[in-house]
mmCIF file of C-alpha atoms in Angstrom:
data_model
loop_
_atom_site.group_PDB
_atom_site.id
_atom_site.type_symbol
_atom_site.label_atom_id
_atom_site.label_comp_id
_atom_site.label_asym_id
_atom_site.label_seq_id
_atom_site.Cartn_x
_atom_site.Cartn_y
_atom_site.Cartn_z
ATOM 1 C CA UNK D 746 0.000 0.000 0.000
ATOM 2 C CA UNK D 747 1.348 3.406 -0.938
ATOM 3 C CA UNK D 748 -1.496 5.850 -0.407
ATOM 4 C CA UNK D 749 -4.473 5.979 1.923
ATOM 5 C CA UNK D 750 -6.975 8.472 3.273
ATOM 6 C CA UNK D 751 -8.941 7.511 6.376
ATOM 7 C CA UNK D 752 -12.066 9.038 7.894
ATOM 8 C CA UNK D 753 -12.767 7.964 11.490
ATOM 9 C CA UNK D 754 -16.209 8.781 12.915
ATOM 10 C CA UNK D 755 -16.595 11.646 10.456
ATOM 11 C CA UNK D 756 -20.008 10.457 9.226
ATOM 12 C CA UNK D 757 -22.876 9.172 11.420
ATOM 13 C CA UNK D 758 -23.716 6.280 9.091
ATOM 14 C CA UNK D 759 -20.138 5.336 8.174
ATOM 15 C CA UNK D 760 -17.765 5.305 11.204
ATOM 16 C CA UNK D 761 -14.848 4.266 8.991
ATOM 17 C CA UNK D 762 -14.044 5.071 5.389
ATOM 18 C CA UNK D 763 -10.701 4.072 3.894
ATOM 19 C CA UNK D 764 -9.615 4.925 0.349
ATOM 20 C CA UNK D 765 -6.337 3.254 -0.592
ATOM 21 C CA UNK D 766 -4.052 2.532 -3.547
ATOM 22 C CA UNK D 767 -1.427 -0.171 -3.696
ATOM 23 C CA UNK D 768 1.559 0.507 -5.964
ATOM 24 C CA UNK D 769 3.915 -2.315 -6.864
ATOM 25 C CA UNK D 770 6.032 -3.753 -9.672
ATOM 26 C CA UNK D 771 3.704 -5.459 -12.122
ATOM 27 C CA UNK D 772 5.808 -8.603 -12.185
ATOM 28 C CA UNK D 773 5.292 -9.265 -8.456
ATOM 29 C CA UNK D 774 2.583 -11.934 -8.196
ATOM 30 C CA UNK D 775 -0.503 -11.069 -6.162
ATOM 31 C CA UNK D 776 -3.968 -12.465 -5.533
ATOM 32 C CA UNK D 777 -6.921 -10.053 -5.528
ATOM 33 C CA UNK D 778 -9.184 -9.417 -2.559
ATOM 34 C CA UNK D 779 -10.798 -12.634 -1.316
ATOM 35 C CA UNK D 780 -11.814 -14.476 1.844
ATOM 36 C CA UNK D 781 -8.711 -16.423 2.776
ATOM 37 C CA UNK D 782 -9.356 -20.153 3.191
ATOM 38 C CA UNK D 783 -8.721 -21.914 6.493
ATOM 39 C CA UNK D 784 -8.532 -18.736 8.558
ATOM 40 C CA UNK D 785 -10.385 -18.160 11.802
ATOM 41 C CA UNK D 786 -11.895 -15.664 12.067
ATOM 42 C CA UNK D 787 -12.458 -15.251 8.308
ATOM 43 C CA UNK D 788 -9.912 -12.871 6.786
ATOM 44 C CA UNK D 789 -10.713 -10.464 3.944
ATOM 45 C CA UNK D 790 -7.638 -9.276 2.043
ATOM 46 C CA UNK D 791 -5.557 -9.435 -1.077
ATOM 47 C CA UNK D 792 -2.386 -11.512 -0.884
ATOM 48 C CA UNK D 793 1.220 -11.026 -1.928
ATOM 49 C CA UNK D 794 2.038 -14.383 -3.501
ATOM 50 C CA UNK D 795 5.789 -13.785 -3.303
ATOM 51 C CA UNK D 796 6.061 -13.405 0.486
ATOM 52 C CA UNK D 797 2.544 -14.537 1.570
ATOM 53 C CA UNK D 798 1.758 -11.269 3.361
ATOM 54 C CA UNK D 799 -0.747 -8.514 2.683
ATOM 55 C CA UNK D 800 -1.177 -4.739 2.786
ATOM 56 C CA UNK D 801 -4.814 -4.113 3.803
ATOM 57 C CA UNK D 802 -6.802 -6.605 5.878
ATOM 58 C CA UNK D 803 -10.001 -6.844 7.889
ATOM 59 C CA UNK D 804 -11.175 -9.953 9.696
ATOM 60 C CA UNK D 805 -14.719 -10.910 10.638
ATOM 61 C CA UNK D 806 -14.144 -9.943 14.279
ATOM 62 C CA UNK D 807 -13.379 -6.367 13.287
ATOM 63 C CA UNK D 808 -9.592 -6.388 13.476
ATOM 64 C CA UNK D 809 -8.079 -4.021 10.902
ATOM 65 C CA UNK D 810 -4.567 -3.381 9.586
ATOM 66 C CA UNK D 811 -3.054 -1.324 6.770
ATOM 67 C CA UNK D 812 0.603 -0.896 5.836
ATOM 68 C CA UNK D 813 2.586 1.454 3.607
ATOM 69 C CA UNK D 814 6.283 1.297 2.846
ATOM 70 C CA UNK D 815 8.485 4.262 3.728
ATOM 71 C CA UNK D 816 10.403 5.736 0.792
ATOM 72 C CA UNK D 817 13.774 6.295 2.427
ATOM 73 C CA UNK D 818 16.921 4.587 1.159
ATOM 74 C CA UNK D 819 18.420 4.705 4.653
ATOM 75 C CA UNK D 820 15.685 2.374 5.893
ATOM 76 C CA UNK D 821 16.138 -0.372 3.303
ATOM 77 C CA UNK D 822 17.345 -3.458 5.172
ATOM 78 C CA UNK D 823 17.967 -5.648 2.128
ATOM 79 C CA UNK D 824 16.684 -9.039 1.048
ATOM 80 C CA UNK D 825 17.516 -10.625 4.401
ATOM 81 C CA UNK D 826 14.921 -8.460 6.180
ATOM 82 C CA UNK D 827 11.536 -10.057 6.931
ATOM 83 C CA UNK D 828 8.606 -9.142 4.710
ATOM 84 C CA UNK D 829 6.668 -6.107 5.895
ATOM 85 C CA UNK D 830 3.474 -7.770 4.685
ATOM 86 C CA UNK D 831 3.692 -10.119 7.657
ATOM 87 C CA UNK D 832 3.283 -7.138 9.994
ATOM 88 C CA UNK D 833 -0.286 -6.726 8.749
ATOM 89 C CA UNK D 834 -1.213 -10.336 9.472
ATOM 90 C CA UNK D 835 0.461 -10.226 12.875
ATOM 91 C CA UNK D 836 -1.381 -7.017 13.769
ATOM 92 C CA UNK D 837 -4.745 -8.685 13.168
ATOM 93 C CA UNK D 838 -3.829 -11.102 15.952
ATOM 94 C CA UNK D 839 -2.821 -8.261 18.248
ATOM 95 C CA UNK D 840 0.880 -8.906 17.726
ATOM 96 C CA UNK D 841 2.611 -5.537 17.352
ATOM 97 C CA UNK D 842 6.427 -5.491 17.236
ATOM 98 C CA UNK D 843 8.411 -3.632 19.849
ATOM 99 C CA UNK D 844 10.546 -0.729 18.574
ATOM 100 C CA UNK D 845 13.565 -3.033 18.742
ATOM 101 C CA UNK D 846 11.820 -5.734 16.730
ATOM 102 C CA UNK D 847 10.550 -3.142 14.232
ATOM 103 C CA UNK D 848 14.107 -2.011 13.495
ATOM 104 C CA UNK D 849 14.880 -5.205 11.555
ATOM 105 C CA UNK D 850 12.223 -4.339 8.946
ATOM 106 C CA UNK D 851 12.677 -1.913 6.096
ATOM 107 C CA UNK D 852 10.832 1.344 6.708
ATOM 108 C CA UNK D 853 7.088 0.987 7.291
ATOM 109 C CA UNK D 854 3.928 2.708 8.459
ATOM 110 C CA UNK D 855 1.331 0.482 10.118
ATOM 111 C CA UNK D 856 -2.245 1.380 11.057
ATOM 112 C CA UNK D 857 -3.898 -1.269 13.196
ATOM 113 C CA UNK D 858 -6.721 -1.673 15.661
ATOM 114 C CA UNK D 859 -10.333 -2.621 16.280
ATOM 115 C CA UNK D 860 -13.548 -1.620 14.505
ATOM 116 C CA UNK D 861 -15.982 -2.893 17.185
ATOM 117 C CA UNK D 862 -16.479 -2.104 20.859
ATOM 118 C CA UNK D 863 -16.968 -4.706 23.593
ATOM 119 C CA UNK D 864 -20.692 -4.908 22.745
ATOM 120 C CA UNK D 865 -20.096 -5.546 19.035
ATOM 121 C CA UNK D 866 -21.087 -2.052 17.927
ATOM 122 C CA UNK D 867 -19.060 -0.071 15.402
ATOM 123 C CA UNK D 868 -16.376 1.827 17.309
ATOM 124 C CA UNK D 869 -13.156 2.524 15.419
ATOM 125 C CA UNK D 870 -9.947 2.582 17.449
ATOM 126 C CA UNK D 871 -6.765 2.645 15.395
ATOM 127 C CA UNK D 872 -3.135 3.223 16.298
ATOM 128 C CA UNK D 873 -0.243 4.295 14.115
ATOM 129 C CA UNK D 874 3.183 2.642 14.271
ATOM 130 C CA UNK D 875 6.322 3.533 12.323
ATOM 131 C CA UNK D 876 10.003 2.631 12.449
ATOM 132 C CA UNK D 877 11.164 5.459 10.194
ATOM 133 C CA UNK D 878 12.599 7.844 12.773
ATOM 134 C CA UNK D 879 13.577 7.885 16.424
ATOM 135 C CA UNK D 880 12.133 11.398 16.712
ATOM 136 C CA UNK D 881 8.584 9.991 16.499
ATOM 137 C CA UNK D 882 7.004 7.829 19.204
ATOM 138 C CA UNK D 883 6.617 4.275 17.982
ATOM 139 C CA UNK D 884 2.840 4.230 18.350
ATOM 140 C CA UNK D 885 -0.046 6.565 19.083
ATOM 141 C CA UNK D 886 -3.839 6.589 18.740
ATOM 142 C CA UNK D 887 -5.509 8.225 15.757
ATOM 143 C CA UNK D 888 -7.979 10.964 16.572
ATOM 144 C CA UNK D 889 -11.467 11.129 15.081
ATOM 145 C CA UNK D 890 -11.505 12.949 11.763
ATOM 146 C CA UNK D 891 -9.489 12.706 8.547
ATOM 147 C CA UNK D 892 -5.968 11.356 8.124
ATOM 148 C CA UNK D 893 -3.746 10.717 5.109
ATOM 149 C CA UNK D 894 -0.788 8.401 4.710
ATOM 150 C CA UNK D 895 1.625 7.875 1.854
ATOM 151 C CA UNK D 896 5.290 6.824 1.979
ATOM 152 C CA UNK D 897 6.285 9.449 4.526
ATOM 153 C CA UNK D 898 4.902 9.925 8.025
ATOM 154 C CA UNK D 899 1.217 10.020 8.931
ATOM 155 C CA UNK D 900 -0.359 13.293 7.723
ATOM 156 C CA UNK D 901 2.937 14.449 6.229
ATOM 157 C CA UNK D 902 1.908 16.932 3.510
ATOM 158 C CA UNK D 903 2.919 15.006 0.405
ATOM 159 C CA UNK D 904 0.935 16.382 -2.561
ATOM 160 C CA UNK D 905 -0.936 13.179 -3.439
ATOM 161 C CA UNK D 906 -1.777 12.482 0.199
ATOM 162 C CA UNK D 907 -3.137 16.005 0.597
ATOM 163 C CA UNK D 908 -5.179 15.689 -2.610
ATOM 164 C CA UNK D 909 -6.719 12.383 -1.564
ATOM 165 C CA UNK D 910 -7.490 13.722 1.899
ATOM 166 C CA UNK D 911 -9.159 16.741 0.262
ATOM 167 C CA UNK D 912 -11.135 14.414 -2.018
ATOM 168 C CA UNK D 913 -12.289 12.342 0.957
ATOM 169 C CA UNK D 914 -13.343 15.510 2.736
ATOM 170 C CA UNK D 915 -15.336 16.454 -0.372
ATOM 171 C CA UNK D 916 -16.991 13.029 -0.412
ATOM 172 C CA UNK D 917 -17.977 13.423 3.226
ATOM 173 C CA UNK D 918 -19.462 16.849 2.563
ATOM 174 C CA UNK D 919 -21.492 15.391 -0.283
ATOM 175 C CA UNK D 920 -22.852 12.461 1.723
ATOM 176 C CA UNK D 921 -23.144 14.168 5.105
ATOM 177 C CA UNK D 922 -25.278 16.951 3.715
ATOM 178 C CA UNK D 923 -24.510 20.525 2.870
ATOM 179 C CA UNK D 924 -26.888 23.407 3.485
ATOM 180 C CA UNK D 925 -29.860 23.659 1.171
ATOM 181 C CA UNK D 926 -28.820 24.847 -2.271
ATOM 182 C CA UNK D 927 -25.148 23.797 -1.929
ATOM 183 C CA UNK D 928 -25.570 20.537 -3.785
ATOM 184 C CA UNK D 929 -25.117 18.114 -0.889
ATOM 185 C CA UNK D 930 -27.524 15.579 0.515
ATOM 186 C CA UNK D 931 -29.625 16.444 3.527
ATOM 187 C CA UNK D 932 -28.394 15.520 7.035
ATOM 188 C CA UNK D 933 -29.328 12.016 8.037
ATOM 189 C CA UNK D 934 -29.908 10.838 4.473
ATOM 190 C CA UNK D 935 -28.960 7.202 3.960
ATOM 191 C CA UNK D 936 -25.930 6.821 1.686
ATOM 192 C CA UNK D 937 -25.519 3.485 -0.055
ATOM 193 C CA UNK D 938 -22.192 1.743 -0.540
ATOM 194 C CA UNK D 939 -22.338 1.973 -4.333
ATOM 195 C CA UNK D 940 -22.553 5.766 -4.147
ATOM 196 C CA UNK D 941 -19.450 5.823 -1.948
ATOM 197 C CA UNK D 942 -17.730 3.404 -4.293
ATOM 198 C CA UNK D 943 -18.270 5.597 -7.335
ATOM 199 C CA UNK D 944 -16.870 8.667 -5.581
ATOM 200 C CA UNK D 945 -13.932 6.731 -4.125
ATOM 201 C CA UNK D 946 -13.051 5.218 -7.497
ATOM 202 C CA UNK D 947 -12.933 8.679 -9.077
ATOM 203 C CA UNK D 948 -10.666 10.057 -6.346
ATOM 204 C CA UNK D 949 -8.290 7.089 -6.358
ATOM 205 C CA UNK D 950 -8.128 7.065 -10.163
ATOM 206 C CA UNK D 951 -6.593 10.518 -10.504
ATOM 207 C CA UNK D 952 -3.410 10.481 -12.609
ATOM 208 C CA UNK D 953 -2.635 14.158 -11.964
ATOM 209 C CA UNK D 954 1.036 14.614 -11.057
ATOM 210 C CA UNK D 955 2.361 17.192 -8.621
ATOM 211 C CA UNK D 956 4.059 20.359 -9.791
ATOM 212 C CA UNK D 957 7.841 20.238 -9.644
ATOM 213 C CA UNK D 958 8.013 22.672 -6.731
ATOM 214 C CA UNK D 959 5.623 20.457 -4.723
ATOM 215 C CA UNK D 960 7.588 17.228 -5.090
ATOM 216 C CA UNK D 961 9.084 15.690 -1.957
ATOM 217 C CA UNK D 962 12.759 14.785 -2.046
ATOM 218 C CA UNK D 963 12.951 11.097 -1.187
ATOM 219 C CA UNK D 964 16.198 10.223 -2.936
ATOM 220 C CA UNK D 965 14.760 8.728 -6.130
ATOM 221 C CA UNK D 966 15.475 10.234 -9.585
ATOM 222 C CA UNK D 967 13.314 13.175 -10.661
ATOM 223 C CA UNK D 968 11.449 11.118 -13.282
ATOM 224 C CA UNK D 969 10.395 8.610 -10.618
ATOM 225 C CA UNK D 970 9.568 11.312 -8.081
ATOM 226 C CA UNK D 971 7.290 12.908 -10.676
ATOM 227 C CA UNK D 972 5.658 9.629 -11.671
ATOM 228 C CA UNK D 973 5.093 8.588 -8.062
ATOM 229 C CA UNK D 974 3.381 11.869 -7.211
ATOM 230 C CA UNK D 975 0.080 10.797 -8.823
ATOM 231 C CA UNK D 976 -2.609 9.024 -6.830
ATOM 232 C CA UNK D 977 -2.864 6.439 -9.595
ATOM 233 C CA UNK D 978 0.443 5.566 -11.249
ATOM 234 C CA UNK D 979 0.374 4.205 -14.787
ATOM 235 C CA UNK D 980 3.633 2.734 -16.043
ATOM 236 C CA UNK D 981 4.537 -0.548 -17.780
ATOM 237 C CA UNK D 982 7.096 -1.499 -15.100
ATOM 238 C CA UNK D 983 5.660 -0.174 -11.835
ATOM 239 C CA UNK D 984 2.278 1.284 -11.061
ATOM 240 C CA UNK D 985 -0.952 1.229 -9.122
ATOM 241 C CA UNK D 986 -2.007 -2.393 -8.974
ATOM 242 C CA UNK D 987 -5.201 -1.985 -6.937
ATOM 243 C CA UNK D 988 -7.561 0.611 -5.506
ATOM 244 C CA UNK D 989 -9.688 -0.207 -2.493
ATOM 245 C CA UNK D 990 -12.604 1.148 -0.508
ATOM 246 C CA UNK D 991 -13.262 -0.081 3.025
ATOM 247 C CA UNK D 992 -16.547 1.246 4.390
ATOM 248 C CA UNK D 993 -17.856 0.292 7.826
ATOM 249 C CA UNK D 994 -21.521 1.003 8.455
ATOM 250 C CA UNK D 995 -22.706 1.993 11.929
ATOM 251 C CA UNK D 996 -24.459 -1.364 12.382
ATOM 252 C CA UNK D 997 -21.164 -3.237 11.876
ATOM 253 C CA UNK D 998 -21.730 -4.147 8.244
ATOM 254 C CA UNK D 999 -18.455 -4.008 6.309
ATOM 255 C CA UNK D 1000 -18.178 -3.240 2.602
ATOM 256 C CA UNK D 1001 -14.802 -3.977 1.040
ATOM 257 C CA UNK D 1002 -14.316 -3.278 -2.677
ATOM 258 C CA UNK D 1003 -11.127 -3.682 -4.685
ATOM 259 C CA UNK D 1004 -10.381 -2.699 -8.275
ATOM 260 C CA UNK D 1005 -7.425 -4.401 -9.968
ATOM 261 C CA UNK D 1006 -5.543 -2.662 -12.779
ATOM 262 C CA UNK D 1007 -3.595 -3.890 -15.777
ATOM 263 C CA UNK D 1008 -0.204 -2.251 -16.530
ATOM 264 C CA UNK D 1009 -2.071 -0.050 -19.021
ATOM 265 C CA UNK D 1010 -4.091 1.403 -16.144
ATOM 266 C CA UNK D 1011 -7.319 -0.201 -17.357
ATOM 267 C CA UNK D 1012 -9.525 -1.955 -14.812
ATOM 268 C CA UNK D 1013 -8.814 -5.693 -14.988
ATOM 269 C CA UNK D 1014 -11.199 -6.858 -12.285
ATOM 270 C CA UNK D 1015 -13.490 -5.836 -9.453
ATOM 271 C CA UNK D 1016 -14.212 -7.692 -6.214
ATOM 272 C CA UNK D 1017 -16.942 -6.671 -3.785
ATOM 273 C CA UNK D 1018 -17.180 -8.355 -0.380
ATOM 274 C CA UNK D 1019 -19.670 -7.715 2.406
ATOM 275 C CA UNK D 1020 -19.496 -9.081 5.925
ATOM 276 C CA UNK D 1021 -21.349 -8.511 9.165
ATOM 277 C CA UNK D 1022 -18.610 -8.004 11.745
ATOM 278 C CA UNK D 1023 -19.068 -9.718 15.086
ATOM 279 C CA UNK D 1024 -16.879 -10.664 18.052
ATOM 280 C CA UNK D 1025 -18.310 -14.158 17.790
ATOM 281 C CA UNK D 1026 -17.326 -14.683 14.134
#
């Protein structure tokens, strides 16, 4: 995962909305979103077929985890380092590395936590963990509201992260209800998952690149920095492989949609999963 915008308790009907893009080399084998076999509780996620990990997961008990890599050459640990995709699976089981254990991984950002309270009602509680700098605490709780994450730190103002966060804010204003005459829906109006999906797909599909003066300096060549600045990257070698929407309804119903892209950028497949989250799953 390389880009995500998250809304926590920003809409009365949808306590959690996650819009996310996964960028990867096209040659790396992956399985699309599916219910993993022989897992208890049932696990909903795509799968990296090279290292058997994942990047965005939810299980039927309401455990959630999302991971992005950190683009910093000083944090690359080499091929001997364990796969960061395993961190996501471990987090679903409540296994978070200590700062010392996290140091053996290449740079990562990890969002993990619970989507249900003790009574099985939707109550999002996520924490952020990163091993990218000693100047940041290893983990802290996310506040209610909007957050954005790319390959820097949480809410670091990278252009594409800011744009996606702005787009998510716009989506919320549309579905939460603006004042009469402003084009939004009225407060309390029920918003269906397909409406959210259409708006999320448009936001995640933007190929607009940042202006040169807006580009972060992450140590990659200018041509790559420019290419990577788009929400959706289209390139024959490396690009956006999937877009995803995770939407949790207030009654605990989860909607998880993933679009898979060909190297051309065309949609190659769509998977839609729904699941009623429950502590007894």
